[in-house]
PDB file of C-alpha atoms and ligand atoms in Angstrom:
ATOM      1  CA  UNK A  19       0.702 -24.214   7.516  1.00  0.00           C
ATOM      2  CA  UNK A  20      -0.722 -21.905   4.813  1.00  0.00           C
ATOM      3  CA  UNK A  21      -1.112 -24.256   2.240  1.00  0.00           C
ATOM      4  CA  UNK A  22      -4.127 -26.030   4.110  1.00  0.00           C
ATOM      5  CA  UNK A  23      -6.259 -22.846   3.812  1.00  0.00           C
ATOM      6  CA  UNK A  24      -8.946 -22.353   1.394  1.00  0.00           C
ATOM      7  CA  UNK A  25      -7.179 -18.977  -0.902  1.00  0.00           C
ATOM      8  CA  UNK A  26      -9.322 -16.833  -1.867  1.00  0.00           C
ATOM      9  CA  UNK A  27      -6.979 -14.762  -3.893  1.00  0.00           C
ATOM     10  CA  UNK A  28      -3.407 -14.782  -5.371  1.00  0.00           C
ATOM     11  CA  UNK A  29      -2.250 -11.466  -6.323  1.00  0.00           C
ATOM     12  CA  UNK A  30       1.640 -10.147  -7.329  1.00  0.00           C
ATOM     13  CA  UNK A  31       2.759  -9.220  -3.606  1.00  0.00           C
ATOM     14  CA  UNK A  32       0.172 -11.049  -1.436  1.00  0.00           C
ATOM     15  CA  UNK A  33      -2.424 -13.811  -1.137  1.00  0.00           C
ATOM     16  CA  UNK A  34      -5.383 -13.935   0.912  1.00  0.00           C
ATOM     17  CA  UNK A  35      -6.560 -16.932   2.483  1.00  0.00           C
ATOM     18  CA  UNK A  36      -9.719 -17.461   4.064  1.00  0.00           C
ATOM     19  CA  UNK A  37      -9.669 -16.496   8.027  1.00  0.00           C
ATOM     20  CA  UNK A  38     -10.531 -18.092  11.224  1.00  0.00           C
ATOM     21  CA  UNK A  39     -14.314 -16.848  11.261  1.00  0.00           C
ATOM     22  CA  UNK A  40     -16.621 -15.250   9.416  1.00  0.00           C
ATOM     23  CA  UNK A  41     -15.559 -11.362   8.037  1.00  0.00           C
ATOM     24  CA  UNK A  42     -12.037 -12.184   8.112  1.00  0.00           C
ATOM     25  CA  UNK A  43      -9.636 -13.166   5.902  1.00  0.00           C
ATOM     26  CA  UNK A  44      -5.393 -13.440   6.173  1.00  0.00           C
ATOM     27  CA  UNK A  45      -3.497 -11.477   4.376  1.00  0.00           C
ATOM     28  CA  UNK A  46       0.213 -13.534   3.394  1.00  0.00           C
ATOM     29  CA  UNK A  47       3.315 -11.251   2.208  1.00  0.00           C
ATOM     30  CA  UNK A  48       4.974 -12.858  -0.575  1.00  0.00           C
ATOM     31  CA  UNK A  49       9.054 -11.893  -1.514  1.00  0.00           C
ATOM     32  CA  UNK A  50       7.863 -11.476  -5.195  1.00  0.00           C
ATOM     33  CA  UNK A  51       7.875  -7.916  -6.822  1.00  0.00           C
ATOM     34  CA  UNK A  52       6.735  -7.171  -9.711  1.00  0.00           C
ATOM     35  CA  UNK A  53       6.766  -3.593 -12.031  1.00  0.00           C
ATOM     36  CA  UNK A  54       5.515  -2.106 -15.035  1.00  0.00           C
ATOM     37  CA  UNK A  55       2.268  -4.159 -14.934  1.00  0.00           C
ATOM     38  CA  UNK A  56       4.688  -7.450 -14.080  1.00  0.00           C
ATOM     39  CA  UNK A  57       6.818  -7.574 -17.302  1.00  0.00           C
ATOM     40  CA  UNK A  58       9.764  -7.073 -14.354  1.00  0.00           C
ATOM     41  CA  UNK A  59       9.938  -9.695 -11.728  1.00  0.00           C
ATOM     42  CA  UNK A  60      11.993 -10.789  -8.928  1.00  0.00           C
ATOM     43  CA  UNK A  61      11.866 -12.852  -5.550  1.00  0.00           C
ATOM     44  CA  UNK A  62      13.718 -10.395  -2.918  1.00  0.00           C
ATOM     45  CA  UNK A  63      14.289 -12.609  -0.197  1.00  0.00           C
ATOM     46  CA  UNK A  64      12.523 -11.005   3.083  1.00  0.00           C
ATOM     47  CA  UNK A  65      10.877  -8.455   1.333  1.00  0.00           C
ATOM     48  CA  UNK A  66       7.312  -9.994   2.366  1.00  0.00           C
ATOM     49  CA  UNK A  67       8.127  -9.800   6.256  1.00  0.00           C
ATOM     50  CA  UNK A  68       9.630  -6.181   5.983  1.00  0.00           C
ATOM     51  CA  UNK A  69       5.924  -5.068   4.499  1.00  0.00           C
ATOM     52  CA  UNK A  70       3.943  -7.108   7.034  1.00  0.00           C
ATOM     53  CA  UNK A  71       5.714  -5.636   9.759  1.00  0.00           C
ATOM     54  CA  UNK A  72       6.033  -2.091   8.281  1.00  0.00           C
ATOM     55  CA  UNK A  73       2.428  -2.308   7.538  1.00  0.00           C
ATOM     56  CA  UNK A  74       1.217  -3.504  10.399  1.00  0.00           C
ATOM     57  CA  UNK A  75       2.892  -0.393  12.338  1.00  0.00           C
ATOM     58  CA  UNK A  76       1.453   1.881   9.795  1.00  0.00           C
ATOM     59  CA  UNK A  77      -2.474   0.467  10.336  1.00  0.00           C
ATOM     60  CA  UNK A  78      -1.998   0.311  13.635  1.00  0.00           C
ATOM     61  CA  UNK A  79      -0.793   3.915  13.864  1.00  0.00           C
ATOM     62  CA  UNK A  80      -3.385   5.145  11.665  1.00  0.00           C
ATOM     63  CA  UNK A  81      -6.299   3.114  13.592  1.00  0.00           C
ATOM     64  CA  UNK A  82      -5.329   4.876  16.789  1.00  0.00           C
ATOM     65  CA  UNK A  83      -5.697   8.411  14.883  1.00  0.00           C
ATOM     66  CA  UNK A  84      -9.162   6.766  13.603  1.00  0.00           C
ATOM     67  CA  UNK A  85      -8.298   6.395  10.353  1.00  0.00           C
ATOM     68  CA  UNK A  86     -10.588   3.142  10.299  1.00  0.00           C
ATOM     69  CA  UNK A  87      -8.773  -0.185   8.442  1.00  0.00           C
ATOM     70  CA  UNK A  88      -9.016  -3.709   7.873  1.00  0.00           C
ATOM     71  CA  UNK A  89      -5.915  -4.641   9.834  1.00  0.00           C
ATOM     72  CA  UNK A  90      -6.614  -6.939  13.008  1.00  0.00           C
ATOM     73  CA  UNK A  91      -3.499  -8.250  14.179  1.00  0.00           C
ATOM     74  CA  UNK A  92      -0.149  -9.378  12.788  1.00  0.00           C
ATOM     75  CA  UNK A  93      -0.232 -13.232  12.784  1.00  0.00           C
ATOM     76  CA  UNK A  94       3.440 -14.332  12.309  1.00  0.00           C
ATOM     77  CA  UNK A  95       6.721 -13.231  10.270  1.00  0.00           C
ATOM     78  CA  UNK A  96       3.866 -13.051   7.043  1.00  0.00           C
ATOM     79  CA  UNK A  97       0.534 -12.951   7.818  1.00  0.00           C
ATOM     80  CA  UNK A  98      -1.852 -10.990   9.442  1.00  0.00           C
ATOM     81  CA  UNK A  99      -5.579 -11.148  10.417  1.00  0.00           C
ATOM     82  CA  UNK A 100      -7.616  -8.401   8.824  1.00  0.00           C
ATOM     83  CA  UNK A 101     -11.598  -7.639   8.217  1.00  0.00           C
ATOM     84  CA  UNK A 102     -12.948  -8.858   5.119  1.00  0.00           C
ATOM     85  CA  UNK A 103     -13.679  -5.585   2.506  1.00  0.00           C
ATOM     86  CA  UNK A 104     -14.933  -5.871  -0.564  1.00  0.00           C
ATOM     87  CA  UNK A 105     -12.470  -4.020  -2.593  1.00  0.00           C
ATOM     88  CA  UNK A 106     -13.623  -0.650  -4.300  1.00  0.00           C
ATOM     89  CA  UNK A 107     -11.374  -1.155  -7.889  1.00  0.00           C
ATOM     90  CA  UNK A 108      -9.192   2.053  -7.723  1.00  0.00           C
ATOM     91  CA  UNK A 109      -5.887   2.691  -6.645  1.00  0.00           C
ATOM     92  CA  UNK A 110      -5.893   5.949  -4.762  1.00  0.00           C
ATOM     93  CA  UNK A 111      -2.329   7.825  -5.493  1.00  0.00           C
ATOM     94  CA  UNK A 112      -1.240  10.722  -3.079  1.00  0.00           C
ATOM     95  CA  UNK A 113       1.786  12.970  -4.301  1.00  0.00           C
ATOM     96  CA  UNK A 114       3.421  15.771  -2.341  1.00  0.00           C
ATOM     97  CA  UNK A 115       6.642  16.085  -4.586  1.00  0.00           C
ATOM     98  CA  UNK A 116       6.602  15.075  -8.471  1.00  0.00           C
ATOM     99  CA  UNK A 117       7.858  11.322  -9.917  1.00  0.00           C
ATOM    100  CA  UNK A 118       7.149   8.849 -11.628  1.00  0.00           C
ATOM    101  CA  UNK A 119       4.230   9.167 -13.704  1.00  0.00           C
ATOM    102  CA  UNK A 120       3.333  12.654 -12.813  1.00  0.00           C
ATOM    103  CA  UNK A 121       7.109  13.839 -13.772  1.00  0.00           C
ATOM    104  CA  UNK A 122       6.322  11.912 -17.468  1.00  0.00           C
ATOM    105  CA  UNK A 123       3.134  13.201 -17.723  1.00  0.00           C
ATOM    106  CA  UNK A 124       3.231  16.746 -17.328  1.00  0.00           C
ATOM    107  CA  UNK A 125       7.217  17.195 -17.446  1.00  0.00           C
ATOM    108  CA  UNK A 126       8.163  18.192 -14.229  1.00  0.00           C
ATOM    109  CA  UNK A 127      11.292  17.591 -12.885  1.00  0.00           C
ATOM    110  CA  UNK A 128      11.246  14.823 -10.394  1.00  0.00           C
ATOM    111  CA  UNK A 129      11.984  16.072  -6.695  1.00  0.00           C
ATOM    112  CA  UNK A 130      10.017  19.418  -7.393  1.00  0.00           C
ATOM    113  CA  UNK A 131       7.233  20.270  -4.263  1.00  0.00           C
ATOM    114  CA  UNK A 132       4.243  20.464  -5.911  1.00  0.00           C
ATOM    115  CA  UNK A 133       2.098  23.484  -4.830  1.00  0.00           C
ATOM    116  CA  UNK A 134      -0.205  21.395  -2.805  1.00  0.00           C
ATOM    117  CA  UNK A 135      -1.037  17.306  -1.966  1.00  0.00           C
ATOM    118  CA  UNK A 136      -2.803  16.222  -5.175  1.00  0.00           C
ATOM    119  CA  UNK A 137      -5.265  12.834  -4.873  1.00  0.00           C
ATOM    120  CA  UNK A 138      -5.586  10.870  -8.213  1.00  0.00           C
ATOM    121  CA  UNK A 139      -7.631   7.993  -9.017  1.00  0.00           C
ATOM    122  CA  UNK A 140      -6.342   4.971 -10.933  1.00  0.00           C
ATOM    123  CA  UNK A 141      -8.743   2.044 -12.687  1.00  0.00           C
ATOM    124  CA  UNK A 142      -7.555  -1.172 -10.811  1.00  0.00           C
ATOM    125  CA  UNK A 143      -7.059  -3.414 -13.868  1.00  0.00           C
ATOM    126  CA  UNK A 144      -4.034  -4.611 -15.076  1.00  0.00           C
ATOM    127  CA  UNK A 145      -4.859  -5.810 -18.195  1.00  0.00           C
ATOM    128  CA  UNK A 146      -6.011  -2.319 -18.961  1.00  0.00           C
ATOM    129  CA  UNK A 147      -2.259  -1.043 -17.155  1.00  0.00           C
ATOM    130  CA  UNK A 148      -4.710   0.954 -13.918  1.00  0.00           C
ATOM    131  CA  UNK A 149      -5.292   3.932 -16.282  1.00  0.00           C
ATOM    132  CA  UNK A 150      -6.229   7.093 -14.915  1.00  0.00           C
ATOM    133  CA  UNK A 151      -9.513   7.991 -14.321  1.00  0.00           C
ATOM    134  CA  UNK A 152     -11.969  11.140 -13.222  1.00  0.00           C
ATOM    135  CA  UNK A 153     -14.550  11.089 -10.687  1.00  0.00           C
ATOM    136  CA  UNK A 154     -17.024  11.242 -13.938  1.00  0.00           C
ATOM    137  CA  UNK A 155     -15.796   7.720 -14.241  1.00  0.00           C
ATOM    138  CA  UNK A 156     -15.800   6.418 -11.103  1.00  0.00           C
ATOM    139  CA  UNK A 157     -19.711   7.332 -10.572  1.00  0.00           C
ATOM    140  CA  UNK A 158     -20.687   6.276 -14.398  1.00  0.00           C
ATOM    141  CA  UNK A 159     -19.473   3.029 -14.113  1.00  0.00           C
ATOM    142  CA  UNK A 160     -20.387   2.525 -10.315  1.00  0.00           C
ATOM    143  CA  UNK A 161     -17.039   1.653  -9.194  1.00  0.00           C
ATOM    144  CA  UNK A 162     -17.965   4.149  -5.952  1.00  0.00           C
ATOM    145  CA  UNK A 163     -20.824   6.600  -4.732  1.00  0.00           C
ATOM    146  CA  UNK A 164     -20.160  10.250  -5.029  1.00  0.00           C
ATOM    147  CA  UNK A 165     -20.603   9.883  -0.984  1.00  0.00           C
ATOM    148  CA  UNK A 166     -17.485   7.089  -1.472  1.00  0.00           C
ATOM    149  CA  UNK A 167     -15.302   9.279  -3.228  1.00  0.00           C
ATOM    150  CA  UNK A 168     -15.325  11.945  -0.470  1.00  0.00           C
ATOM    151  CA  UNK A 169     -14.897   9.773   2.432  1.00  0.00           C
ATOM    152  CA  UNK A 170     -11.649   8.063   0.260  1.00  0.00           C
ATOM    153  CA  UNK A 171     -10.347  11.859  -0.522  1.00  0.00           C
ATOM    154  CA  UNK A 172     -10.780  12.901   2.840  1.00  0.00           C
ATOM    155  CA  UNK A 173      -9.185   9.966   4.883  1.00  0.00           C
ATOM    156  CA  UNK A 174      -6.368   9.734   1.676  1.00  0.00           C
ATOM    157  CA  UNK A 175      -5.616  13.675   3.375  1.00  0.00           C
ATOM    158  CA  UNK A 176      -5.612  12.295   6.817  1.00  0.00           C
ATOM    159  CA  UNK A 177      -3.227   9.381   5.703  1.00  0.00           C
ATOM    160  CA  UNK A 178      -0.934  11.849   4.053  1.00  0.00           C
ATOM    161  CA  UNK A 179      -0.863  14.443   6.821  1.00  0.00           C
ATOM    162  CA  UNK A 180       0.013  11.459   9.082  1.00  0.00           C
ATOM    163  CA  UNK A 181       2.581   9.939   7.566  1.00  0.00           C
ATOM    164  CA  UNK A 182       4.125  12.786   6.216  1.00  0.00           C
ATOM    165  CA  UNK A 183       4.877  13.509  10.032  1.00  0.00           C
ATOM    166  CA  UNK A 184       5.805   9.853  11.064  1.00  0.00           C
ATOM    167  CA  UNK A 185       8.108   9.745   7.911  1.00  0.00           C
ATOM    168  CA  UNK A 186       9.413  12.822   8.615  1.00  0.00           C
ATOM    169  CA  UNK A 187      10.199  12.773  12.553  1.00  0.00           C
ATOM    170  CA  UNK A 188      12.950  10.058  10.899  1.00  0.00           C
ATOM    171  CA  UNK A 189      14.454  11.655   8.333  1.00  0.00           C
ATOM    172  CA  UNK A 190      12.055  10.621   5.348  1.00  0.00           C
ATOM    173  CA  UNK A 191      10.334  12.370   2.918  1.00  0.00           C
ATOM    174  CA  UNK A 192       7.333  10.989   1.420  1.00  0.00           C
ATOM    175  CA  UNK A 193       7.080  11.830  -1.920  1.00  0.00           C
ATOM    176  CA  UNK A 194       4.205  10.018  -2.905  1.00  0.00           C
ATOM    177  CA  UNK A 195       2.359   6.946  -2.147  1.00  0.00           C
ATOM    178  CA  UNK A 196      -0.976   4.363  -2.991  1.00  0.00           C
ATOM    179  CA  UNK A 197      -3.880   3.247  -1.270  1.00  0.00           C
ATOM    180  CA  UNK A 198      -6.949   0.816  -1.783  1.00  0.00           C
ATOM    181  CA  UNK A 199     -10.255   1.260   0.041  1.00  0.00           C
ATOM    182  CA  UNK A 200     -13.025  -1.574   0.740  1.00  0.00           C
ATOM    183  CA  UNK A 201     -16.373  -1.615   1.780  1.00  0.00           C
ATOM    184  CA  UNK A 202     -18.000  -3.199   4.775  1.00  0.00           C
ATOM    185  CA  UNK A 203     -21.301  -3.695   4.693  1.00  0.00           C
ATOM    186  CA  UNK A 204     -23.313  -3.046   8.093  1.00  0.00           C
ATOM    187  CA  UNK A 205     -27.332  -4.192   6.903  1.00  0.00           C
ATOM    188  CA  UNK A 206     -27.248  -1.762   4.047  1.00  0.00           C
ATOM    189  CA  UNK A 207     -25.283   0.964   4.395  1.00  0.00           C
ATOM    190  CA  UNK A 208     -21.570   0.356   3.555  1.00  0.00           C
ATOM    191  CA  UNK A 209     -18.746   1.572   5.523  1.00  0.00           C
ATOM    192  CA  UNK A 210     -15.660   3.226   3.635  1.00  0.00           C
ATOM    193  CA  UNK A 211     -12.268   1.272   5.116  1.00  0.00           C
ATOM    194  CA  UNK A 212      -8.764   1.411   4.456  1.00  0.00           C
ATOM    195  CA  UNK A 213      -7.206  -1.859   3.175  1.00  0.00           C
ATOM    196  CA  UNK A 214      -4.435  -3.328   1.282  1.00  0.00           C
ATOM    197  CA  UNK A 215      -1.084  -2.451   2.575  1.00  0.00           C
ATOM    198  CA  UNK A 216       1.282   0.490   3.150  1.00  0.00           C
ATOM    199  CA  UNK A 217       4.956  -0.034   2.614  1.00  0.00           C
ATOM    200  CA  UNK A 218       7.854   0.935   0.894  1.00  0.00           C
ATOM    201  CA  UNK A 219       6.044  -1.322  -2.259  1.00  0.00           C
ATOM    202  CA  UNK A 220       3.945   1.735  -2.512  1.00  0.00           C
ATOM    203  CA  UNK A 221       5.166   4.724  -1.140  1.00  0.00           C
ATOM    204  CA  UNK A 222       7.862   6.838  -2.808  1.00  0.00           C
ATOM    205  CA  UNK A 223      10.213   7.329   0.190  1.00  0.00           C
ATOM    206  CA  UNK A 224      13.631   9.570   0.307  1.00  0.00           C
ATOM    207  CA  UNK A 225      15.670   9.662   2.609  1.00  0.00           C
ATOM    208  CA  UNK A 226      15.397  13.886   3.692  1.00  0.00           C
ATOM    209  CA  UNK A 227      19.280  14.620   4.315  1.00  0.00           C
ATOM    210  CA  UNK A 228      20.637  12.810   0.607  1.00  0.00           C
ATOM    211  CA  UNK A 229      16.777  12.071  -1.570  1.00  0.00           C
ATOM    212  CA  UNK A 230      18.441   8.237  -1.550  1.00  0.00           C
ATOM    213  CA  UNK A 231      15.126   6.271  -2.561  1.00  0.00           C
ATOM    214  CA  UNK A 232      14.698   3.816  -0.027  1.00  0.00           C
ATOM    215  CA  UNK A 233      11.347   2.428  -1.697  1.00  0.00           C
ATOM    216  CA  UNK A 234      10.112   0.074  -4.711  1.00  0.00           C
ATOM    217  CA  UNK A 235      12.092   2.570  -7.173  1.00  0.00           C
ATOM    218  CA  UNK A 236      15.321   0.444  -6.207  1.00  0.00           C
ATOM    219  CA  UNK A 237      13.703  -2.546  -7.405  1.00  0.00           C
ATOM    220  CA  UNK A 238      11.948  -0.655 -10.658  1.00  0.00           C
ATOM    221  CA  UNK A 239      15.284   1.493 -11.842  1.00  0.00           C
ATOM    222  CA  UNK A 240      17.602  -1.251 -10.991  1.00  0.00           C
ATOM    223  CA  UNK A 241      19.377   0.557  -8.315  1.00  0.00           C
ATOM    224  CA  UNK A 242      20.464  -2.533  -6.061  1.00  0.00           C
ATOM    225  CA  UNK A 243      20.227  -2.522  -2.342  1.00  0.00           C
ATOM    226  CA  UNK A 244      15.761  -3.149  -1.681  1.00  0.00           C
ATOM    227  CA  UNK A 245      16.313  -5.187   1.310  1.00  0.00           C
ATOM    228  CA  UNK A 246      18.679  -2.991   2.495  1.00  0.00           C
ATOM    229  CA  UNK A 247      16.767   0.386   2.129  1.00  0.00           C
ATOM    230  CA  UNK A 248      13.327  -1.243   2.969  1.00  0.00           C
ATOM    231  CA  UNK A 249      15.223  -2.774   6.065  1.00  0.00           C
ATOM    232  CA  UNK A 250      16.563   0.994   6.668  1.00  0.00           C
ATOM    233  CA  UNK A 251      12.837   2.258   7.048  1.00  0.00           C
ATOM    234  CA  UNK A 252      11.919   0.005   9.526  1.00  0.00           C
ATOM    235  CA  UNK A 253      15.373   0.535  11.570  1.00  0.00           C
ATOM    236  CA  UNK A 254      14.208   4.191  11.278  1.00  0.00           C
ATOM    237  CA  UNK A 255      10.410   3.843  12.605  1.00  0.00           C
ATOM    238  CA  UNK A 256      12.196   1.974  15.399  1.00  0.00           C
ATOM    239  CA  UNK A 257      10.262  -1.863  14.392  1.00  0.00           C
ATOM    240  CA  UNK A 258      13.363  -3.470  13.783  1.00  0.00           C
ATOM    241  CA  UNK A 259      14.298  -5.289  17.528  1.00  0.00           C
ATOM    242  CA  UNK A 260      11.272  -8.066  16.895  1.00  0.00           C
ATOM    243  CA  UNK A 261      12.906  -8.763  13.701  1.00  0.00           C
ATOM    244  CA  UNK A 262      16.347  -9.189  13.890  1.00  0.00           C
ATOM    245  CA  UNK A 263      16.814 -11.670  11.146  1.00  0.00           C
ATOM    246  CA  UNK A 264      14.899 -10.753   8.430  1.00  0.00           C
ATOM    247  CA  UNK A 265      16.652 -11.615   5.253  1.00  0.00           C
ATOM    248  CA  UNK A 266      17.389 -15.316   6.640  1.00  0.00           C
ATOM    249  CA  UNK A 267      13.780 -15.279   8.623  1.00  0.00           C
ATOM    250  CA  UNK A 268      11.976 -16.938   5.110  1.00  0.00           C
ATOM    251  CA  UNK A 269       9.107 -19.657   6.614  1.00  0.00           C
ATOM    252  CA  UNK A 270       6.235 -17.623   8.272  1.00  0.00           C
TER     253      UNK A 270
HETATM  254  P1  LIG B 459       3.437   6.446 -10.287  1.00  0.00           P
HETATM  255  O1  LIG B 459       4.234   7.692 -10.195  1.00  0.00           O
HETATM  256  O2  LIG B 459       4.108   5.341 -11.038  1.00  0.00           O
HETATM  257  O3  LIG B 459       2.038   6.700 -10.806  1.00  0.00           O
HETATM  258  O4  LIG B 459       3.256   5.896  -8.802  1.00  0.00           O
HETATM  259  C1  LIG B 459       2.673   6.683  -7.794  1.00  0.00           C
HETATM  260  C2  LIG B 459       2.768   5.946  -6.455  1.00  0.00           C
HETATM  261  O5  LIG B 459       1.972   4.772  -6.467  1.00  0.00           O
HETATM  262  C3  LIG B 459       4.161   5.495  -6.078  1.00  0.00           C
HETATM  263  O6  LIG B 459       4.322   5.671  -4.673  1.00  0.00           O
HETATM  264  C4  LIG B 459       4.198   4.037  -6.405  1.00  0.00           C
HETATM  265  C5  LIG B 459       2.776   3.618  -6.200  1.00  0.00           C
HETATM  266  N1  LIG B 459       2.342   2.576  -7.108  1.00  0.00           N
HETATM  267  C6  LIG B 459       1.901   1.360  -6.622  1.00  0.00           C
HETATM  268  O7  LIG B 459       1.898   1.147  -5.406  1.00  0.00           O
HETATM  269  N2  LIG B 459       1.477   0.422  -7.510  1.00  0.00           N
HETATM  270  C7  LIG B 459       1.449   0.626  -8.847  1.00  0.00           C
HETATM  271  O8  LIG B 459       1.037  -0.263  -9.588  1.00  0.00           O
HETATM  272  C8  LIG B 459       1.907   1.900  -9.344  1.00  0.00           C
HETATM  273  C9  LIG B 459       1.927   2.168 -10.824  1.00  0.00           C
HETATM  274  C10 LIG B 459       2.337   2.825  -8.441  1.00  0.00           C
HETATM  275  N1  LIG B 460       2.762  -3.137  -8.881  1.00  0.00           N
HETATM  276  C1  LIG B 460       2.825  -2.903 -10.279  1.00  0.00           C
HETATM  277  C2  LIG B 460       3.243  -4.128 -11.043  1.00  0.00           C
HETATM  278  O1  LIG B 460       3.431  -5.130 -10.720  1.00  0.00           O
HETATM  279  C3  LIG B 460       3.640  -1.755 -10.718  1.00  0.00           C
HETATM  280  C4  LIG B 460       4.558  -1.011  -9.817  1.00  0.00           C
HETATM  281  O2  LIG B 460       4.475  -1.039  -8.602  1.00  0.00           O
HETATM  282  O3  LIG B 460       5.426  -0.341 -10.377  1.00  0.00           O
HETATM  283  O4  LIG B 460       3.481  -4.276 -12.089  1.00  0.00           O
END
């Protein structure tokens, strides 16, 4: 069924085909994961319809607050319609507690607060390895307008004070997490939107009660159990009924 449509890109966790009319595309949820720029890969079996149905709850959510997004509508078990954005190249990290790179880079122990929500910018690339970058950067190389930058620091806030909530109402802390923005173009001013996905691929999520990681860290520190904890999240957010069968649930 998707192998008819024209793709219009392939990347590690999804592939976007071209959509139904003009300004849309489909977004497909593969079962691959990847880490550390892809030198670590697997095929976790149900993986890519756990993120299209966590994701889709999370867009939706966040559209009703007005946090404006590409997402349309889910389209089955991996796909879903969504506007066509021309991707701004950055990779928009939000951290409330420290890990992962932040806990290398300045030493802090991972699972300590940090004193407020800090926003950092990443260079989409991976043959560079998405290095970090300043909003110096950003503007000298055009990658996005000064204007840009606030409207993606400002909705990255609302996205964190939002699901900070939603995670925790269920018993889930969220340490940290990653976003992509893309542009719509309306004549010729261009519209800041959210796009991408948002999932336990790319959030840091603990469970509150334990700090269990029930997110991509399974998969990158060899911990076992990814279906199972990314299955837990869902269960939690109360999206599990329509998707009873996940793991066996493999054809869209
Ligand atoms: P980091 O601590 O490795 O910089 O990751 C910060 C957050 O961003 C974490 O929630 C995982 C997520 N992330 C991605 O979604 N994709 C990536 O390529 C990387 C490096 C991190
Ligand atoms: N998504 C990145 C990769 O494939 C890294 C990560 O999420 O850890 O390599």
């Amino acid at each position: 069924m998707t192998t008819r449509r024209k793709k219009i890109y392939e990347g590690k966790a999804k592939i976007l085909y071209e959509g139904p009319e003009p300004g849309t595309l489909i977004q497909y949820f593969k079962d691959d994961a990847t880490a550390f720029n892809a030198q670590k890969k697997a095929v976790l079996e149900g993986k890519g319809v756990i993120n299209n149905r966590i994701s889709e709850y999370i867009m939706t959510r966040l559209n009703s607050i007005g946090v404006q997004n590409h997402f349309i509508r889910r389209l089955n078990l991996r796909e879903q319609l969504i506007k066509e954005v021309e991707i701004i190249p950055l990779e928009v990290v939000c951290r409330n507690v420290a890990a992962g790179s932040l806990s290398q880079r300045f030493g802090l122990p991972e699972g300590q607060p940090l004193p407020r929500s800090i926003i950092e910018f990443y260079y989409k690339d991976d043959k560079l390895g998405d290095p970090l970058v300043s909003e110096e950067h950003i503007t000298a190389f055009n990658w996005a307008s000064t204007q840009e930058i606030d409207d993606m620091l400002a909705m990255t806030l609302r996205v964190n004070d939002f699901l900070t909530g939603l995670f925790g109402a269920v018993g889930i802390t969220l340490v940290d997490f990653k976003i992509e923005y893309g542009r719509v173009w309306e004549n010729d001013y261009a519209r800041v939107l959210l796009a991408d996905e948002i999932s336990p691929d790319s959030c840091r999520l603990w469970d509150s009660a334990t700090n269990e990681k029930l997110d991509k860290d399974r998969f990158r520190r060899d911990l076992g159990g990814v279906i199972e904890s990314y299955t837990e999240v869902a269960r939690r957010l109360g999206i599990m009924k329509e998707m009873p069968r996940v793991i066996e649930g493999g054809a869209a």
